[in-house]
Every structure is written in structure tokens, then in C-alpha cells.
Amino acid sequence: MKYTFPESFIWGTATAAHQVEGNNNNCDVWAEEYSEGSPYKDRSGDAVDHYNRFKDDIKLMADIGFKSYRFSVEWARIEPEPGVYSKAQLNHYREVIQTCIDNGIKPVVTMFHFTSPQWLMRYGGWRNPETADRFAKYCEVVIREIGHDLDYVLTMNEANLPVMLKELFVNLEFVAPVGIDAKSWTAPGWRESAASKCGTTIDNYFTFHMASDDSSIQVVKDAHRKARTAIKKCNPTIKVGLSLALPEIQTIDGGEKNAEQAWHDYFTQFRSLFEDDDFLGVQNYTREVYGSSGALPVEEGREVTAMGYEYYPEALAGVIRRINGEISIPILVTEHGIATDDDSRREEFILRGLKGLYDCIAEGIDVRGYMYWSTFDNFEWSFGYDMRFGVIAVNLETQERTIKTSAKLLGEISQSNTLPQ
Ligand code: BGC
């Protein structure tokens, strides 16, 4: 049997500005990294210096065989002060887009991937309804200036992640499923320090990651809708969507209510946000299994990834089937990945994930593309540089890139549009 994908299928990998560019020092996460008592294990620093090396990096992606690249443009660079738009930074991203096109790579652009300008905190961040208008304006400027050749734009990455992280900010005893040290996040002081680095005080400090209550979720929703309208105004042909972090939700006897609640929190409550979009970006890493007491720990003896997630590549197809059962919308897999130092586990993860994806398409589900997370081993937020998700390794001393076997596998799949036997 030959597993051949539709001809127009988009193959590639994904990154986010703060995680790869380096020296993104005007954003809130940078302030958090440098705050006193910071919960971040490392500081992003030069990251993988993609800001300066993007031309070689994109050429490398093309040499490997990838046909698309999902990356984010950085609000804190493009609008360094409220209402001030940097021509130099817009030119930078114009060049990134052009380099993709010159190398036969389709650029898929995310307008916002977790990091806000530090100045936004002075206005109350993602709690202030005006943030929706500021965000939409920024999107309008970007698309008007550099968005003419884009097919796919995501307004924001994982609009639902704050809901998943909610417990971290309210429950001291919370044991995060991914092994995040909740105590370091709830420890006093560091957020005051980050706020002061952003030129404000704690009562104003409200990052995207904190937007999990009803009124801030409303700000996030308004921001997406207004941005979508602004983007379409500048370029009506662009397909606009957003992405959600979506584990497959499974149940054992007695867990039905808890599982339903989780699906409601992660997906259903955001439905009105994306149901009129052109596509939905699906980002999947694992499954969550619910029993009568709530989410269950990974069953003993099951393989876990470096992040502590259950190794379960089939979750990708599982969650896509569930989405398709509830809403008819084209799907782009904008992230699917694994942190591991054993690249053969990554190869298997990709292959099993893609086999499931093939079956979904064969069943008639409209899946348009697959972008593995991530192109490079990069800055994994508070986990720092120890979590290696990339198909390309980077020596952080020399910035030398090394192509992993998984990159070659994905490159060959991308070129042949077919899974190996
Ligand atoms: C995020 C990425 C992150 C990845 C791996 C996703 O939630 O969009 O920024 O690096 O997961 O944890």
C-alpha cells in the first residue's frame, strides 16, 4: 500500500521568533527571564541566532526538502513603542518572506507567538480591552507592508494555552503534567521584578499566558476577530486562522464528566472564535486520559518524552477526528513534535503521526498540511535549552547546524509526498 498525500499538501517545520531569533530584548518574556527569582531555567540570549542567519537557515530547509516554513514575526521588534512601526524591522521580515519564496518554501506567518512588547504591560497587557485594537493595528501594518505574498496567516499561537496553564498561577500544590516546577512560578517577587523591568507595576502586569479568566479570554477573542478583519482588509485572499494546543482527550470509566470539562475548556469555549476562520491550526503533542478524579498520570511502564508527556503519536489523528466530528473547517497541523535526545524515537513519532494523518485524509477530512515542531533545537521557554524538539541540532557555542536523520526523513517525505514503506 502506498501512502500518498494530496498534491497540494504543505510539508515543513515551525519556529517562533523568541525561541530562535536571539536578543529579543524588548518583549515581556525577556523581562521575565531576567527578573529576580525568575522561573526560567535559562535565558534566551542569542538563541540560535536565526535573526542573523535566516538566509542560510532557509536555504538549509530547502536543501533538506522542506516546502514550507511556519515562523512568527515579533510584535516587540516591529512596534518598539506604541504606535511606532520600525521600517527596518518590517524590512527584515520582508526579506525573510522573500528568502522563503526564492527557495521554493511557502511562508506561513504567525503574528503573535506568546511574546508581547514590554510597553503593552504598561497598558495592562492582555487584561485591557484596548489591547485587541492595538493588536489589530499592528497586524494591519504588517500585512499592508509585507503581507502581499502570503497564503496562510495565524493571528495568534495557541489562544487556549493560558487556560491550560491556569492552575500554575492559582494553585501552589498543582503538579503540572509536563513537570513544570509550579512552585517557582507561584513564588513571590519575580513577577514584580519583571513588571518593573517593563516599566510598570504588578497591578498592570498581565501577560498573554495569564489570560485565562472570562474577561481576558474575551480580550484574546476580540484581538483575534479584529486582527482577522484588519488582515482581510489589506489582503482579502489570505487564509486567516489561529492555532490551539489540543491533546487528544481520552476517558476511562467514570471519567466522562472530567473529560468533557477538559474538552470544553480547551476547545468548545473557543469555538465561536475560530468557526468563521479559513482554517484551524492544530498543535498536538500527546493525549490526556481522564478518570473520576481528573487527569490521570501517565500509566506506569509507558514511554514518556523528555517533557514528561506520554509518547503517543496517534493522538494527532485522534484529536483531528474529534474536531472534524464537531465542526467542518480545513485543518493545518501547525505543530506536532517531541522533545528527545534519541532521534530514532522522533522518526517513529513523525511516521506514526503521519500514518494517522493519512488515514484522516483518506476518511475525507480536509487536512491541508503538516509542520513539525520544531525546525531547530531551540529555547523551550522556562525549560531553557535542555528540551530538544528540533530536526536540526544547533551547537550554541558555534551556532553550527547539524541535520538530524529525522530531518532527512521528513525532507524525503516532503519531496515524494509519500510515506516510506
Ligand atoms: C508552543 C511552542 C513550544 C512547543 C513545545 C507549543 O505549545 O507553541 O512554542 O515550544 O509547544 O512545548
Short mmCIF file of C-alpha atoms and ligand atoms in Angstrom, two decimals:
data_model
loop_
_atom_site.label_atom_id
_atom_site.label_comp_id
_atom_site.label_asym_id
_atom_site.label_seq_id
_atom_site.Cartn_x
_atom_site.Cartn_y
_atom_site.Cartn_z
CA MET A 1 0.00 0.00 0.00
CA LYS A 2 1.31 3.45 -0.94
CA TYR A 3 0.60 6.31 1.45
CA THR A 4 0.50 9.24 -0.93
CA PHE A 5 -0.78 12.63 0.24
CA PRO A 6 -2.81 15.14 -1.80
CA GLU A 7 -0.66 17.05 -4.28
CA SER A 8 -1.28 20.42 -2.66
CA PHE A 9 -0.30 19.14 0.82
CA ILE A 10 2.06 21.54 2.64
CA TRP A 11 5.11 19.95 4.33
CA GLY A 12 7.51 21.72 6.63
CA THR A 13 8.63 22.73 10.09
CA ALA A 14 7.86 25.55 12.52
CA THR A 15 9.58 28.02 14.85
CA ALA A 16 8.65 31.10 16.89
CA ALA A 17 10.60 34.37 16.88
CA HIS A 18 11.57 34.47 20.56
CA GLN A 19 12.67 30.85 20.57
CA VAL A 20 15.11 31.11 17.66
CA GLU A 21 15.98 34.71 16.74
CA GLY A 22 18.04 35.79 19.76
CA ASN A 23 18.22 39.08 21.67
CA ASN A 24 14.51 39.75 21.54
CA ASN A 25 15.04 42.10 24.42
CA ASN A 26 12.02 44.41 24.11
CA CYS A 27 9.44 41.74 24.98
CA ASP A 28 7.84 40.64 28.24
CA VAL A 29 9.35 37.14 28.26
CA TRP A 30 12.85 38.64 28.11
CA ALA A 31 11.95 40.70 31.20
CA GLU A 32 10.74 37.51 32.90
CA GLU A 33 13.97 35.70 32.07
CA TYR A 34 15.97 38.49 33.74
CA SER A 35 13.63 39.06 36.70
CA GLU A 36 14.89 38.38 40.22
CA GLY A 37 13.86 34.84 41.15
CA SER A 38 12.93 34.08 37.54
CA PRO A 39 11.30 30.67 36.98
CA TYR A 40 13.13 30.38 33.64
CA LYS A 41 15.90 27.79 33.71
CA ASP A 42 17.99 29.61 31.07
CA ARG A 43 17.99 32.98 29.40
CA SER A 44 17.26 33.02 25.69
CA GLY A 45 20.31 35.20 24.88
CA ASP A 46 21.42 34.70 21.28
CA ALA A 47 19.05 31.70 20.92
CA VAL A 48 20.06 30.07 17.61
CA ASP A 49 20.80 33.48 16.09
CA HIS A 50 18.18 32.91 13.42
CA TYR A 51 17.63 36.68 13.20
CA ASN A 52 21.04 36.98 11.54
CA ARG A 53 21.28 33.55 9.97
CA PHE A 54 17.82 33.22 8.44
CA LYS A 55 19.12 33.21 4.84
CA ASP A 56 21.40 30.21 5.39
CA ASP A 57 18.76 28.55 7.58
CA ILE A 58 16.01 28.81 4.97
CA LYS A 59 18.36 27.58 2.27
CA LEU A 60 19.20 24.63 4.50
CA MET A 61 15.47 23.86 4.91
CA ALA A 62 15.08 23.89 1.13
CA ASP A 63 18.16 21.64 0.71
CA ILE A 64 16.65 19.17 3.16
CA GLY A 65 13.48 19.12 1.05
CA PHE A 66 11.00 21.09 3.12
CA LYS A 67 8.41 23.06 1.19
CA SER A 68 7.04 25.37 3.85
CA TYR A 69 8.22 27.24 6.92
CA ARG A 70 6.00 28.48 9.73
CA PHE A 71 7.62 31.30 11.71
CA SER A 72 6.41 34.27 13.72
CA VAL A 73 7.04 37.97 13.30
CA GLU A 74 7.84 39.77 16.53
CA TRP A 75 5.47 42.49 17.73
CA ALA A 76 8.09 43.90 20.15
CA ARG A 77 10.51 44.48 17.28
CA ILE A 78 8.03 45.79 14.72
CA GLU A 79 6.30 48.18 17.15
CA PRO A 80 9.06 49.09 19.63
CA GLU A 81 6.95 51.86 21.19
CA PRO A 82 3.16 52.22 20.97
CA GLY A 83 2.19 53.43 17.51
CA VAL A 84 5.82 53.49 16.26
CA TYR A 85 6.45 50.98 13.48
CA SER A 86 10.04 50.17 12.57
CA LYS A 87 10.70 50.20 8.83
CA ALA A 88 13.97 48.36 9.42
CA GLN A 89 12.22 45.50 11.23
CA LEU A 90 9.46 45.31 8.63
CA ASN A 91 12.20 45.12 6.02
CA HIS A 92 13.82 42.32 7.96
CA TYR A 93 10.67 40.21 7.86
CA ARG A 94 10.03 41.20 4.24
CA GLU A 95 13.41 39.66 3.49
CA VAL A 96 12.59 36.53 5.47
CA ILE A 97 9.40 36.06 3.43
CA GLN A 98 11.22 36.76 0.17
CA THR A 99 14.02 34.32 1.07
CA CYS A 100 11.39 31.63 1.62
CA ILE A 101 9.80 32.33 -1.75
CA ASP A 102 13.18 32.41 -3.53
CA ASN A 103 13.93 28.98 -2.08
CA GLY A 104 10.59 27.46 -3.08
CA ILE A 105 9.34 27.47 0.51
CA LYS A 106 5.82 28.59 1.37
CA PRO A 107 5.92 31.04 4.30
CA VAL A 108 3.22 30.50 6.95
CA VAL A 109 3.32 33.51 9.26
CA THR A 110 2.17 33.76 12.89
CA MET A 111 1.55 37.34 14.03
CA PHE A 112 1.84 36.58 17.74
CA HIS A 113 3.60 33.64 19.40
CA PHE A 114 3.32 34.29 23.16
CA THR A 115 5.59 37.37 23.44
CA SER A 116 4.21 40.91 23.86
CA PRO A 117 6.10 44.20 23.73
CA GLN A 118 7.18 45.30 27.21
CA TRP A 119 5.26 48.55 26.72
CA LEU A 120 1.99 46.63 26.45
CA MET A 121 2.37 45.78 30.15
CA ARG A 122 2.27 49.47 30.96
CA TYR A 123 -1.27 49.48 29.50
CA GLY A 124 -2.44 46.48 31.49
CA GLY A 125 -1.42 43.84 28.96
CA TRP A 126 -4.00 41.23 27.95
CA ARG A 127 -6.48 42.39 30.56
CA ASN A 128 -7.07 45.73 28.85
CA PRO A 129 -9.76 45.61 26.11
CA GLU A 130 -7.75 48.21 24.13
CA THR A 131 -5.11 45.52 23.57
CA ALA A 132 -7.42 43.99 20.96
CA ASP A 133 -7.32 47.24 18.93
CA ARG A 134 -3.58 47.69 19.37
CA PHE A 135 -3.00 44.12 18.21
CA ALA A 136 -5.29 44.52 15.20
CA LYS A 137 -3.50 47.73 14.21
CA TYR A 138 -0.11 46.01 14.40
CA CYS A 139 -1.45 43.16 12.22
CA GLU A 140 -2.83 45.66 9.73
CA VAL A 141 0.54 47.42 9.41
CA VAL A 142 2.41 44.14 8.93
CA ILE A 143 0.06 42.75 6.30
CA ARG A 144 -0.21 46.06 4.46
CA GLU A 145 3.58 46.38 4.32
CA ILE A 146 4.76 42.81 3.81
CA GLY A 147 1.75 40.51 3.50
CA HIS A 148 1.07 40.52 -0.23
CA ASP A 149 2.64 37.16 -1.00
CA LEU A 150 1.23 35.22 1.94
CA ASP A 151 -1.32 32.42 1.65
CA TYR A 152 -1.69 31.48 5.32
CA VAL A 153 -1.54 33.72 8.38
CA LEU A 154 -2.19 32.80 12.00
CA THR A 155 -3.17 35.71 14.19
CA MET A 156 -2.07 34.00 17.38
CA ASN A 157 -0.47 30.83 18.60
CA GLU A 158 -2.41 28.60 20.99
CA ALA A 159 -5.12 31.01 22.08
CA ASN A 160 -6.12 28.35 24.61
CA LEU A 161 -2.72 27.79 26.26
CA PRO A 162 -3.39 30.23 29.13
CA VAL A 163 -6.39 28.11 30.12
CA MET A 164 -4.11 25.07 30.29
CA LEU A 165 -1.57 26.93 32.39
CA LYS A 166 -4.22 28.45 34.66
CA GLU A 167 -3.54 26.18 37.60
CA LEU A 168 0.06 27.33 37.67
CA PHE A 169 -0.97 30.79 38.65
CA VAL A 170 -3.56 29.94 41.27
CA ASN A 171 -2.68 26.61 42.87
CA LEU A 172 0.56 26.23 44.83
CA GLU A 173 0.22 22.48 45.12
CA PHE A 174 -0.51 21.98 41.44
CA VAL A 175 1.62 19.27 39.85
CA ALA A 176 1.88 20.25 36.21
CA PRO A 177 1.61 17.27 33.87
CA VAL A 178 4.64 18.47 31.94
CA GLY A 179 6.84 18.59 35.04
CA ILE A 180 6.94 22.39 35.27
CA ASP A 181 8.04 23.39 38.75
CA ALA A 182 4.83 25.12 39.81
CA LYS A 183 6.41 26.50 42.97
CA SER A 184 8.91 28.55 41.03
CA TRP A 185 6.04 30.08 39.04
CA THR A 186 3.99 30.94 42.08
CA ALA A 187 6.98 32.11 44.14
CA PRO A 188 6.57 35.74 45.23
CA GLY A 189 8.63 38.54 43.83
CA TRP A 190 9.76 37.58 40.35
CA ARG A 191 6.66 38.93 38.64
CA GLU A 192 7.03 42.29 40.44
CA SER A 193 10.59 42.35 39.22
CA ALA A 194 9.54 41.55 35.62
CA ALA A 195 6.86 44.26 35.81
CA SER A 196 9.43 46.79 36.92
CA LYS A 197 11.72 45.79 34.02
CA CYS A 198 8.74 46.54 31.74
CA GLY A 199 8.45 49.97 33.35
CA THR A 200 5.30 49.24 35.33
CA THR A 201 3.93 47.67 38.50
CA ILE A 202 2.44 44.29 39.27
CA ASP A 203 -1.16 45.53 39.11
CA ASN A 204 -0.67 46.37 35.43
CA TYR A 205 1.42 43.32 34.58
CA PHE A 206 -0.74 40.85 32.65
CA THR A 207 0.97 38.70 30.03
CA PHE A 208 -0.75 36.58 27.38
CA HIS A 209 -0.05 33.48 29.48
CA MET A 210 -2.21 34.90 32.26
CA ALA A 211 -5.29 35.39 30.03
CA SER A 212 -7.39 32.53 31.40
CA ASP A 213 -10.34 34.26 33.13
CA ASP A 214 -13.52 35.18 31.27
CA SER A 215 -12.74 38.85 30.74
CA SER A 216 -9.18 38.37 29.49
CA ILE A 217 -10.30 35.47 27.26
CA GLN A 218 -12.73 38.00 25.82
CA VAL A 219 -9.79 40.34 25.07
CA VAL A 220 -7.99 37.48 23.30
CA LYS A 221 -11.12 36.68 21.28
CA ASP A 222 -11.65 40.33 20.33
CA ALA A 223 -7.98 40.62 19.38
CA HIS A 224 -8.28 37.68 17.00
CA ARG A 225 -11.52 38.87 15.39
CA LYS A 226 -10.33 42.44 14.94
CA ALA A 227 -6.99 41.25 13.60
CA ARG A 228 -8.73 38.95 11.13
CA THR A 229 -10.83 41.84 9.83
CA ALA A 230 -7.75 44.09 9.56
CA ILE A 231 -5.74 41.42 7.72
CA LYS A 232 -8.55 40.66 5.28
CA LYS A 233 -8.95 44.38 4.61
CA CYS A 234 -5.32 44.55 3.45
CA ASN A 235 -5.26 41.25 1.60
CA PRO A 236 -8.63 39.53 1.08
CA THR A 237 -7.02 36.42 -0.40
CA ILE A 238 -5.03 35.44 2.70
CA LYS A 239 -6.38 32.50 4.65
CA VAL A 240 -6.61 33.61 8.27
CA GLY A 241 -6.80 31.37 11.32
CA LEU A 242 -5.28 30.74 14.72
CA SER A 243 -3.87 27.70 16.43
CA LEU A 244 -4.95 25.76 19.50
CA ALA A 245 -2.95 23.39 21.70
CA LEU A 246 -5.02 20.22 21.61
CA PRO A 247 -4.13 16.96 23.30
CA GLU A 248 -6.40 14.07 22.41
CA ILE A 249 -8.79 13.67 25.34
CA GLN A 250 -9.49 10.07 26.34
CA THR A 251 -11.60 8.61 29.14
CA ILE A 252 -11.65 5.58 31.37
CA ASP A 253 -14.85 4.52 33.13
CA GLY A 254 -16.12 7.25 35.39
CA GLY A 255 -14.01 9.97 33.79
CA GLU A 256 -16.59 11.14 31.25
CA LYS A 257 -17.54 14.34 33.06
CA ASN A 258 -13.96 15.40 33.66
CA ALA A 259 -13.02 14.62 30.07
CA GLU A 260 -15.95 16.68 28.78
CA GLN A 261 -14.93 19.58 31.01
CA ALA A 262 -11.36 19.46 29.68
CA TRP A 263 -12.55 19.41 26.06
CA HIS A 264 -14.88 22.28 26.80
CA ASP A 265 -12.06 24.32 28.38
CA TYR A 266 -9.53 23.60 25.62
CA PHE A 267 -11.77 23.58 22.56
CA THR A 268 -15.51 24.21 22.84
CA GLN A 269 -15.29 27.52 24.66
CA PHE A 270 -13.08 28.84 21.82
CA ARG A 271 -15.31 27.56 19.02
CA SER A 272 -17.07 30.86 18.44
CA LEU A 273 -13.61 32.37 18.00
CA PHE A 274 -12.48 30.30 15.04
CA GLU A 275 -15.64 28.88 13.46
CA ASP A 276 -15.67 31.62 10.83
CA ASP A 277 -11.93 31.34 10.10
CA ASP A 278 -10.46 29.92 6.91
CA PHE A 279 -8.65 27.15 8.77
CA LEU A 280 -7.75 25.90 12.24
CA GLY A 281 -4.11 25.32 13.25
CA VAL A 282 -3.92 22.13 15.31
CA GLN A 283 -0.97 21.62 17.68
CA ASN A 284 -0.67 18.23 19.25
CA TYR A 285 1.97 16.57 21.42
CA THR A 286 0.20 13.82 23.37
CA ARG A 287 -3.07 12.59 24.88
CA GLU A 288 -4.66 13.21 28.28
CA VAL A 289 -6.63 10.42 29.92
CA TYR A 290 -9.36 11.28 32.43
CA GLY A 291 -10.77 9.22 35.29
CA SER A 292 -13.25 10.07 38.02
CA SER A 293 -10.58 12.02 39.93
CA GLY A 294 -9.44 14.08 36.93
CA ALA A 295 -6.45 13.81 34.56
CA LEU A 296 -4.55 10.61 35.25
CA PRO A 297 -0.76 10.41 35.46
CA VAL A 298 0.93 8.54 32.61
CA GLU A 299 0.41 4.84 33.21
CA GLU A 300 3.42 3.08 34.68
CA GLY A 301 5.63 1.42 32.10
CA ARG A 302 4.52 3.72 29.26
CA GLU A 303 7.23 5.62 27.41
CA VAL A 304 7.40 9.34 28.17
CA THR A 305 9.13 12.13 26.24
CA ALA A 306 11.76 14.45 27.74
CA MET A 307 8.90 16.84 28.60
CA GLY A 308 7.21 14.11 30.62
CA TYR A 309 4.38 13.69 28.09
CA GLU A 310 3.21 10.21 27.19
CA TYR A 311 4.77 9.06 23.90
CA TYR A 312 1.59 8.73 21.89
CA PRO A 313 1.85 9.90 18.26
CA GLU A 314 -1.61 8.52 17.47
CA ALA A 315 -3.10 11.43 19.44
CA LEU A 316 -2.72 13.61 16.35
CA ALA A 317 -5.23 11.61 14.33
CA GLY A 318 -7.43 11.13 17.38
CA VAL A 319 -7.84 14.83 18.02
CA ILE A 320 -8.33 15.67 14.35
CA ARG A 321 -11.16 13.13 14.12
CA ARG A 322 -12.79 14.66 17.19
CA ILE A 323 -12.55 18.19 15.78
CA ASN A 324 -13.94 17.04 12.46
CA GLY A 325 -16.85 15.39 14.25
CA GLU A 326 -17.81 18.75 15.75
CA ILE A 327 -17.00 21.37 13.16
CA SER A 328 -16.32 21.47 9.47
CA ILE A 329 -13.18 23.55 8.98
CA PRO A 330 -9.95 22.97 7.00
CA ILE A 331 -7.14 21.86 9.30
CA LEU A 332 -3.46 22.73 9.16
CA VAL A 333 -1.23 20.82 11.55
CA THR A 334 0.87 23.78 12.66
CA GLU A 335 2.77 21.83 15.34
CA HIS A 336 3.37 18.17 16.15
CA GLY A 337 6.58 17.27 17.89
CA ILE A 338 8.61 15.54 20.55
CA ALA A 339 11.48 16.54 22.84
CA THR A 340 14.02 13.72 22.87
CA ASP A 341 17.75 13.14 22.55
CA ASP A 342 17.09 9.89 20.71
CA ASP A 343 16.34 10.93 17.15
CA SER A 344 15.11 7.45 16.20
CA ARG A 345 12.20 7.99 18.64
CA ARG A 346 11.45 11.24 16.76
CA GLU A 347 11.49 9.44 13.40
CA GLU A 348 8.99 6.91 14.68
CA PHE A 349 6.89 9.68 16.24
CA ILE A 350 6.70 11.51 12.92
CA LEU A 351 5.92 8.36 10.92
CA ARG A 352 3.18 7.15 13.26
CA GLY A 353 1.70 10.63 13.45
CA LEU A 354 1.70 10.89 9.66
CA LYS A 355 0.21 7.44 9.17
CA GLY A 356 -2.72 8.62 11.32
CA LEU A 357 -2.93 11.83 9.34
CA TYR A 358 -3.01 9.88 6.08
CA ASP A 359 -5.94 7.84 7.41
CA CYS A 360 -7.79 11.04 8.39
CA ILE A 361 -7.40 12.40 4.87
CA ALA A 362 -8.46 9.05 3.38
CA GLU A 363 -11.61 9.29 5.53
CA GLY A 364 -12.36 12.61 3.85
CA ILE A 365 -11.12 15.06 6.49
CA ASP A 366 -9.77 18.29 4.99
CA VAL A 367 -6.18 18.42 6.31
CA ARG A 368 -4.03 20.86 4.32
CA GLY A 369 -0.53 20.44 5.75
CA TYR A 370 1.88 19.24 8.43
CA MET A 371 4.51 21.39 10.12
CA TYR A 372 6.73 19.56 12.56
CA TRP A 373 7.74 21.39 15.75
CA SER A 374 10.50 22.38 15.53
CA THR A 375 12.98 23.20 12.81
CA PHE A 376 15.79 23.63 15.35
CA ASP A 377 16.60 22.63 18.88
CA ASN A 378 15.72 25.98 20.43
CA PHE A 379 14.72 27.97 23.52
CA GLU A 380 11.93 25.98 25.11
CA TRP A 381 10.58 28.81 27.28
CA SER A 382 11.00 28.18 31.01
CA PHE A 383 12.66 24.82 30.29
CA GLY A 384 15.50 26.61 28.53
CA TYR A 385 17.76 24.75 26.12
CA ASP A 386 17.55 21.22 27.58
CA MET A 387 14.41 20.22 25.70
CA ARG A 388 15.43 19.34 22.18
CA PHE A 389 12.47 19.29 19.78
CA GLY A 390 14.39 20.07 16.58
CA VAL A 391 15.11 18.12 13.43
CA ILE A 392 18.23 20.28 13.13
CA ALA A 393 20.66 20.38 16.07
CA VAL A 394 22.49 23.60 16.92
CA ASN A 395 25.78 23.97 18.76
CA LEU A 396 25.04 27.02 20.92
CA GLU A 397 28.75 27.91 21.21
CA THR A 398 29.49 27.95 17.49
CA GLN A 399 25.93 28.17 16.07
CA GLU A 400 26.84 25.27 13.81
CA ARG A 401 23.78 23.44 12.43
CA THR A 402 23.67 19.62 12.13
CA ILE A 403 20.92 17.92 10.17
CA LYS A 404 19.41 15.01 12.11
CA THR A 405 18.20 11.80 10.47
CA SER A 406 14.62 12.84 11.26
CA ALA A 407 15.11 15.96 9.11
CA LYS A 408 16.21 13.79 6.20
CA LEU A 409 13.20 11.53 6.70
CA LEU A 410 10.78 14.46 6.74
CA GLY A 411 12.56 16.04 3.76
CA GLU A 412 12.16 12.86 1.73
CA ILE A 413 8.50 12.58 2.66
CA SER A 414 8.03 16.21 1.68
CA GLN A 415 9.70 15.68 -1.68
CA SER A 416 7.93 12.43 -2.56
CA ASN A 417 4.62 13.40 -0.88
CA THR A 418 4.54 9.78 0.23
CA LEU A 419 5.35 7.89 3.43
CA PRO A 420 8.15 5.32 3.18
CA GLN A 421 7.01 1.67 3.22
C1 BGC B 1 4.35 26.11 21.53
C2 BGC B 1 5.83 26.19 21.27
C3 BGC B 1 6.56 25.22 22.20
C4 BGC B 1 6.05 23.83 21.89
C5 BGC B 1 6.76 22.71 22.65
C6 BGC B 1 3.82 24.75 21.80
O1 BGC B 1 2.95 24.85 22.89
O2 BGC B 1 3.65 26.76 20.51
O3 BGC B 1 6.25 27.50 21.44
O4 BGC B 1 7.94 25.30 22.07
O5 BGC B 1 4.68 23.76 22.20
O6 BGC B 1 6.49 22.73 24.01
#
